[in-house]
Short mmCIF file of C-alpha atoms and ligand atoms in Angstrom, two decimals:
data_model
loop_
_atom_site.label_atom_id
_atom_site.label_comp_id
_atom_site.label_asym_id
_atom_site.label_seq_id
_atom_site.Cartn_x
_atom_site.Cartn_y
_atom_site.Cartn_z
CA MET A 190 0.00 0.00 0.00
CA LEU A 191 1.13 3.53 -0.75
CA TYR A 192 0.02 5.87 2.03
CA LEU A 193 -0.09 9.59 1.27
CA VAL A 194 0.01 11.09 4.73
CA GLY A 195 -0.79 14.74 5.48
CA LEU A 196 1.49 16.17 8.16
CA GLY A 197 -0.44 19.32 9.02
CA LEU A 198 1.06 22.77 9.12
CA ALA A 199 3.57 23.28 11.88
CA ASP A 200 5.52 20.53 13.61
CA GLU A 201 5.95 16.81 14.19
CA THR A 202 2.95 16.61 16.54
CA ASP A 203 0.47 17.74 13.89
CA ILE A 204 0.30 14.31 12.25
CA THR A 205 -3.00 12.50 12.87
CA VAL A 206 -3.19 9.28 14.91
CA LYS A 207 -4.15 7.45 11.72
CA GLY A 208 -1.20 9.01 9.87
CA LEU A 209 1.23 8.05 12.63
CA GLU A 210 0.03 4.45 12.58
CA ALA A 211 0.66 4.29 8.82
CA VAL A 212 4.15 5.77 9.26
CA LYS A 213 5.06 3.37 12.04
CA LYS A 214 4.19 0.28 10.02
CA ALA A 215 5.66 1.50 6.70
CA GLU A 216 8.76 -0.16 5.33
CA ARG A 217 10.04 3.14 3.90
CA VAL A 218 9.02 6.70 4.77
CA TYR A 219 9.52 9.58 2.30
CA LEU A 220 9.06 13.26 3.06
CA GLU A 221 8.06 15.50 0.15
CA ALA A 222 10.11 18.58 0.90
CA TYR A 223 9.73 21.03 -1.95
CA THR A 224 6.13 22.28 -2.17
CA SER A 225 5.96 23.22 1.51
CA ILE A 226 8.04 22.81 4.65
CA LEU A 227 7.34 21.89 8.23
CA LEU A 228 8.65 24.37 10.71
CA VAL A 229 10.88 21.76 12.40
CA GLU A 230 13.94 19.75 11.33
CA LYS A 231 13.69 16.29 9.78
CA GLU A 232 15.48 14.80 12.83
CA LYS A 233 12.59 15.90 15.05
CA LEU A 234 10.17 14.05 12.81
CA GLU A 235 12.33 10.93 12.90
CA ALA A 236 12.54 11.02 16.69
CA PHE A 237 8.77 11.48 17.06
CA TYR A 238 7.78 8.92 14.41
CA GLY A 239 10.46 6.46 15.49
CA ARG A 240 11.35 5.87 11.83
CA PRO A 241 14.07 7.11 9.48
CA VAL A 242 12.74 9.60 6.95
CA ILE A 243 14.05 9.89 3.37
CA VAL A 244 13.80 13.42 1.99
CA ALA A 245 12.22 13.31 -1.49
CA ASP A 246 13.11 16.27 -3.67
CA ARG A 247 11.21 17.29 -6.82
CA GLU A 248 13.53 15.21 -9.00
CA LEU A 249 12.89 12.02 -7.05
CA VAL A 250 9.11 12.50 -6.95
CA GLU A 251 8.70 13.60 -10.54
CA SER A 252 11.31 11.45 -12.28
CA GLY A 253 12.09 8.70 -9.81
CA SER A 254 8.64 7.71 -8.62
CA ASP A 255 9.34 4.05 -9.38
CA GLU A 256 12.03 4.13 -6.70
CA ILE A 257 9.46 5.40 -4.19
CA LEU A 258 6.95 2.78 -5.31
CA ALA A 259 9.40 -0.14 -5.38
CA ASP A 260 7.82 -3.19 -3.71
CA ALA A 261 4.81 -1.18 -2.55
CA ASP A 262 2.64 -4.02 -3.87
CA LYS A 263 4.10 -6.22 -1.12
CA THR A 264 5.00 -3.77 1.65
CA ASP A 265 3.77 -0.41 2.90
CA VAL A 266 5.38 2.84 1.80
CA ALA A 267 4.47 6.17 3.41
CA PHE A 268 4.78 9.39 1.45
CA LEU A 269 4.53 12.37 3.79
CA VAL A 270 3.24 15.70 2.54
CA VAL A 271 3.26 18.89 4.57
CA GLY A 272 -0.28 20.19 5.06
CA ASP A 273 -2.77 18.02 3.21
CA PRO A 274 -1.57 15.68 0.42
CA PHE A 275 -4.10 17.23 -1.94
CA GLY A 276 -4.26 20.76 -0.52
CA ALA A 277 -2.67 23.27 -2.92
CA THR A 278 -0.34 20.46 -4.05
CA THR A 279 -1.15 17.62 -6.36
CA HIS A 280 0.38 14.25 -6.05
CA THR A 281 -2.08 12.68 -8.43
CA ASP A 282 0.86 11.70 -10.70
CA LEU A 283 2.26 9.45 -8.00
CA VAL A 284 -1.14 7.88 -7.32
CA LEU A 285 -1.71 7.32 -11.05
CA ARG A 286 1.70 5.68 -11.39
CA ALA A 287 0.91 3.46 -8.38
CA ARG A 288 -2.38 2.52 -10.03
CA GLU A 289 -0.55 1.57 -13.25
CA LEU A 290 1.73 -0.69 -11.22
CA GLY A 291 -1.23 -2.30 -9.49
CA ILE A 292 -0.37 -0.70 -6.13
CA GLU A 293 -3.21 0.41 -3.91
CA SER A 294 -3.03 3.84 -2.33
CA LYS A 295 -4.70 5.51 0.59
CA VAL A 296 -4.81 9.22 1.47
CA ILE A 297 -4.72 10.32 5.11
CA PRO A 298 -5.83 13.97 5.14
CA ASN A 299 -4.73 16.76 7.47
CA ALA A 300 -5.03 20.54 7.86
CA SER A 301 -3.92 22.53 4.82
CA ILE A 302 -3.04 26.18 4.44
CA MET A 303 -6.25 26.24 2.38
CA SER A 304 -8.25 25.66 5.58
CA GLY A 305 -5.71 26.91 8.15
CA ILE A 306 -5.98 30.41 6.71
CA GLY A 307 -9.39 30.56 8.42
CA CYS A 308 -7.37 31.60 11.53
CA THR A 309 -7.40 35.12 10.07
CA GLY A 310 -11.11 35.27 10.89
CA LEU A 311 -11.94 35.52 7.19
CA GLN A 312 -14.74 33.22 6.08
CA LEU A 313 -13.52 30.40 3.86
CA TYR A 314 -16.86 30.64 2.02
CA ASN A 315 -15.91 34.13 0.87
CA PHE A 316 -12.67 33.16 -0.88
CA GLY A 317 -12.30 33.04 -4.63
CA GLN A 318 -9.54 31.41 -6.65
CA THR A 319 -6.24 30.83 -4.85
CA VAL A 320 -3.19 32.16 -6.68
CA SER A 321 0.56 31.65 -6.42
CA MET A 322 3.12 34.43 -6.41
CA VAL A 323 6.55 33.56 -7.77
CA PHE A 324 9.79 35.43 -7.12
CA PHE A 325 10.23 38.16 -9.74
CA THR A 326 13.59 38.58 -11.35
CA GLU A 327 14.91 41.58 -13.22
CA ASN A 328 13.61 40.26 -16.54
CA TRP A 329 10.84 37.94 -15.49
CA LYS A 330 7.81 39.28 -13.66
CA PRO A 331 4.98 36.90 -14.52
CA SER A 332 1.60 38.51 -13.93
CA SER A 333 -0.93 35.92 -15.06
CA TYR A 334 -2.01 35.63 -11.41
CA TYR A 335 -3.36 39.18 -11.73
CA ASP A 336 -6.25 38.12 -14.00
CA ARG A 337 -7.48 35.62 -11.45
CA VAL A 338 -7.18 38.15 -8.62
CA LYS A 339 -9.15 40.63 -10.72
CA GLU A 340 -11.92 38.06 -11.23
CA ASN A 341 -12.10 37.52 -7.47
CA VAL A 342 -12.08 41.27 -6.86
CA ASP A 343 -14.92 41.77 -9.35
CA LEU A 344 -16.94 39.14 -7.47
CA GLY A 345 -16.11 40.77 -4.13
CA LEU A 346 -14.23 37.68 -2.90
CA HIS A 347 -11.03 37.33 -0.88
CA THR A 348 -7.91 36.01 -2.59
CA LEU A 349 -5.46 33.68 -0.88
CA VAL A 350 -1.98 34.25 -2.29
CA LEU A 351 0.47 31.39 -1.70
CA LEU A 352 4.08 32.42 -1.84
CA ASP A 353 7.01 30.99 -3.74
CA ILE A 354 9.42 28.51 -2.19
CA LYS A 355 12.75 27.79 -3.80
CA VAL A 356 14.35 24.69 -2.40
CA LYS A 357 17.22 22.87 -4.07
CA GLU A 358 16.96 24.91 -7.27
CA PRO A 359 19.96 25.72 -9.45
CA SER A 360 20.46 29.37 -10.39
CA LEU A 361 19.57 30.22 -14.01
CA GLU A 362 23.24 30.84 -14.69
CA ASN A 363 24.29 27.44 -13.36
CA LEU A 364 21.42 25.76 -15.17
CA ALA A 365 22.46 27.37 -18.46
CA ARG A 366 25.95 26.01 -17.93
CA GLY A 367 24.62 22.56 -17.07
CA ARG A 368 25.96 22.77 -13.51
CA MET A 369 23.73 21.32 -10.80
CA ILE A 370 24.84 23.72 -8.09
CA TYR A 371 21.94 24.63 -5.88
CA GLU A 372 21.08 28.00 -4.41
CA PRO A 373 20.33 28.28 -0.70
CA PRO A 374 16.60 27.84 0.04
CA ARG A 375 14.45 30.96 -0.27
CA TYR A 376 10.95 31.57 1.00
CA MET A 377 8.94 34.58 -0.12
CA THR A 378 7.82 36.96 2.60
CA VAL A 379 4.54 38.86 2.94
CA ALA A 380 6.50 42.08 2.34
CA GLN A 381 7.99 40.79 -0.92
CA CYS A 382 4.59 39.57 -2.07
CA ALA A 383 2.85 42.90 -1.31
CA SER A 384 5.51 44.89 -3.10
CA GLN A 385 5.43 42.57 -6.15
CA MET A 386 1.63 42.96 -6.26
CA LEU A 387 2.02 46.74 -6.34
CA GLU A 388 4.61 46.38 -9.11
CA THR A 389 2.15 44.30 -11.17
CA GLU A 390 -0.64 46.83 -10.64
CA GLU A 391 1.65 49.62 -11.82
CA GLU A 392 2.30 47.65 -14.98
CA ARG A 393 -1.24 46.36 -15.61
CA LYS A 394 -3.21 49.37 -14.34
CA GLY A 395 -6.34 47.23 -14.15
CA GLY A 396 -7.45 48.61 -10.77
CA ALA A 397 -7.63 45.17 -9.13
CA PHE A 398 -5.82 46.58 -6.09
CA GLY A 399 -3.56 49.43 -5.08
CA PRO A 400 -1.40 50.71 -2.22
CA ASP A 401 -4.48 51.33 -0.03
CA SER A 402 -6.09 47.93 -0.60
CA LEU A 403 -6.50 45.98 2.63
CA ALA A 404 -4.89 42.61 3.09
CA VAL A 405 -3.86 40.19 5.83
CA GLY A 406 -0.43 38.64 6.18
CA ALA A 407 -0.26 35.24 7.88
CA ALA A 408 3.03 33.77 9.07
CA ARG A 409 3.64 30.25 10.46
CA VAL A 410 -0.04 29.33 10.63
CA GLY A 411 -0.56 26.65 13.27
CA ALA A 412 2.78 27.19 15.03
CA ALA A 413 3.26 28.59 18.53
CA ASP A 414 4.69 31.77 17.02
CA GLN A 415 1.95 32.19 14.41
CA ARG A 416 1.58 35.84 13.46
CA LEU A 417 -1.21 37.74 11.70
CA VAL A 418 -0.98 41.33 10.48
CA ALA A 419 -3.67 43.36 8.72
CA GLY A 420 -2.94 46.49 6.75
CA THR A 421 -2.78 48.14 3.37
CA LEU A 422 -0.56 46.60 0.71
CA LYS A 423 1.72 49.61 1.18
CA GLU A 424 2.02 48.86 4.91
CA LEU A 425 2.45 45.13 4.39
CA ALA A 426 5.24 45.81 1.90
CA GLU A 427 7.23 47.14 4.89
CA VAL A 428 6.26 44.61 7.53
CA ASP A 429 8.71 42.03 8.92
CA MET A 430 6.77 38.88 9.80
CA GLY A 431 9.74 36.73 10.76
CA ARG A 432 10.70 33.24 9.68
CA PRO A 433 8.77 31.32 6.97
CA LEU A 434 6.21 30.25 5.86
CA HIS A 435 4.08 33.24 4.89
CA SER A 436 0.79 33.71 3.03
CA LEU A 437 -1.26 36.78 2.14
CA VAL A 438 -4.99 37.36 1.75
CA LEU A 439 -6.31 40.28 -0.27
CA LEU A 440 -9.65 41.33 1.17
CA GLY A 441 -12.71 41.19 -1.05
CA ARG A 442 -15.37 43.90 -1.19
CA LYS A 443 -17.93 41.61 0.45
CA THR A 444 -15.96 41.46 3.70
CA HIS A 445 -18.46 41.07 6.51
CA ASP A 446 -18.43 43.40 9.53
CA LEU A 447 -17.54 40.45 11.78
CA GLU A 448 -14.55 39.65 9.59
CA ARG A 449 -13.52 43.31 9.75
CA ASP A 450 -13.79 43.43 13.55
CA TYR A 451 -11.69 40.27 13.82
CA ILE A 452 -8.82 41.44 11.60
CA ARG A 453 -8.86 45.04 12.87
CA GLU A 454 -7.41 43.69 16.13
CA PHE A 455 -4.10 42.93 14.42
CA ALA A 456 -3.96 45.97 12.15
CA VAL A 457 -0.56 47.63 11.66
CA ASP A 458 -2.32 50.93 12.37
CA LYS A 459 -6.00 50.96 13.35
CA ALA A 460 -6.60 54.55 12.17
CA THR A 461 -5.23 53.79 8.67
CA PHE A 462 -7.19 50.54 8.65
CA ASP A 463 -10.45 52.36 9.48
CA ALA A 464 -9.82 55.08 6.91
CA CYS A 465 -9.05 52.58 4.13
CA TRP A 466 -11.97 50.44 5.15
CA GLN A 467 -14.31 53.45 4.98
CA LYS A 468 -12.98 54.41 1.56
CA ALA A 469 -13.13 50.92 0.07
CA TYR A 470 -16.22 49.47 1.66
CA GLY A 471 -18.17 52.56 2.69
CA ALA A 472 -19.19 51.02 6.00
CA SER A 473 -18.86 52.65 9.40
CA SER A 474 -16.21 51.23 11.66
C1 SAM B 82 2.04 24.54 -2.09
S1 SAM B 82 1.39 25.39 -0.75
C2 SAM B 82 0.97 24.28 0.53
C3 SAM B 82 0.61 22.93 0.21
C4 SAM B 82 0.35 22.02 1.38
N1 SAM B 82 0.18 20.68 0.85
C5 SAM B 82 -0.88 22.39 2.22
O1 SAM B 82 -1.88 21.65 2.15
O2 SAM B 82 -0.84 23.36 3.00
C6 SAM B 82 2.81 26.13 -0.03
C7 SAM B 82 2.54 27.54 0.37
O3 SAM B 82 1.48 27.60 1.29
C8 SAM B 82 1.72 28.60 2.26
N2 SAM B 82 1.83 27.95 3.57
C9 SAM B 82 1.96 26.64 3.83
N3 SAM B 82 2.02 26.41 5.16
C10 SAM B 82 1.92 27.63 5.76
C11 SAM B 82 1.91 28.06 7.10
N4 SAM B 82 2.02 27.20 8.13
N5 SAM B 82 1.78 29.40 7.35
C12 SAM B 82 1.66 30.28 6.34
N6 SAM B 82 1.67 29.93 5.05
C13 SAM B 82 1.80 28.62 4.75
C14 SAM B 82 3.02 29.30 1.88
O4 SAM B 82 2.71 30.43 1.08
C15 SAM B 82 3.70 28.21 1.09
O5 SAM B 82 4.65 28.71 0.22
#
């Protein structure tokens, strides 16, 4: 059996009882470590699970899946995914490959950032399409995400923006020269995301958002040092939310008064928050 086990959002203790049982009886345990990260070291997982953990990078999962699936028709293999195995990540390829090889698979769900973001007090029902923000470079500033944000904005819905992670990636220069030398890991911050959004708006001028648009930054959701900050994109572009991981939510026009009251508590500046709220939503605060 191939078990796809969700690990939850923060540390080794977020695994479910069912997930832990699958890990304990598995012959081999892989940890998918490139679409998201747990906020603790691999050694902590190994100590808690009582099993050695093999880190599976993108190359192994995407090109070497047969190695992961070897003998899984006779023994159990656990494939650990941070968050939920199917939350904002798809491992359908691996399941399809297992199916082709006649290997059964079972998914053990867990909390995902897609649900964990509810800690902001924003109603999950009021979210539109989730988008991803990638690191801009000097010559590459992809803005296709903007169209989807604009659609959400037009419908009055919130937008969850998931931020780029670069783990074990060669620099463009090294790639061009065929050298597999990896850059140190990089995780996008709320500040980088907000300032890239403002850069895109300057270029697109579609009015989807601007410096005074309200948003919420969420750092380390589910961890003891989780941090939430509400403010304008201009304010969030300056905020330091500490260590990864970070996400951002752009508020939709249909934000309910209860949602507003909840996020106002962690506003960078309550007076600015109220003024921008008044301007954008026309409601009294
Ligand atoms: C591909 S998505 C997450 C997929 C994962 N399978 C899940 O269900 O949560 C990775 C992005 O989600 C966001 N994210 C994940 N965990 C987070 C956390 N604990 N706090 C804040 N943002 C988080 C970050 O923007 C991160 O770059």
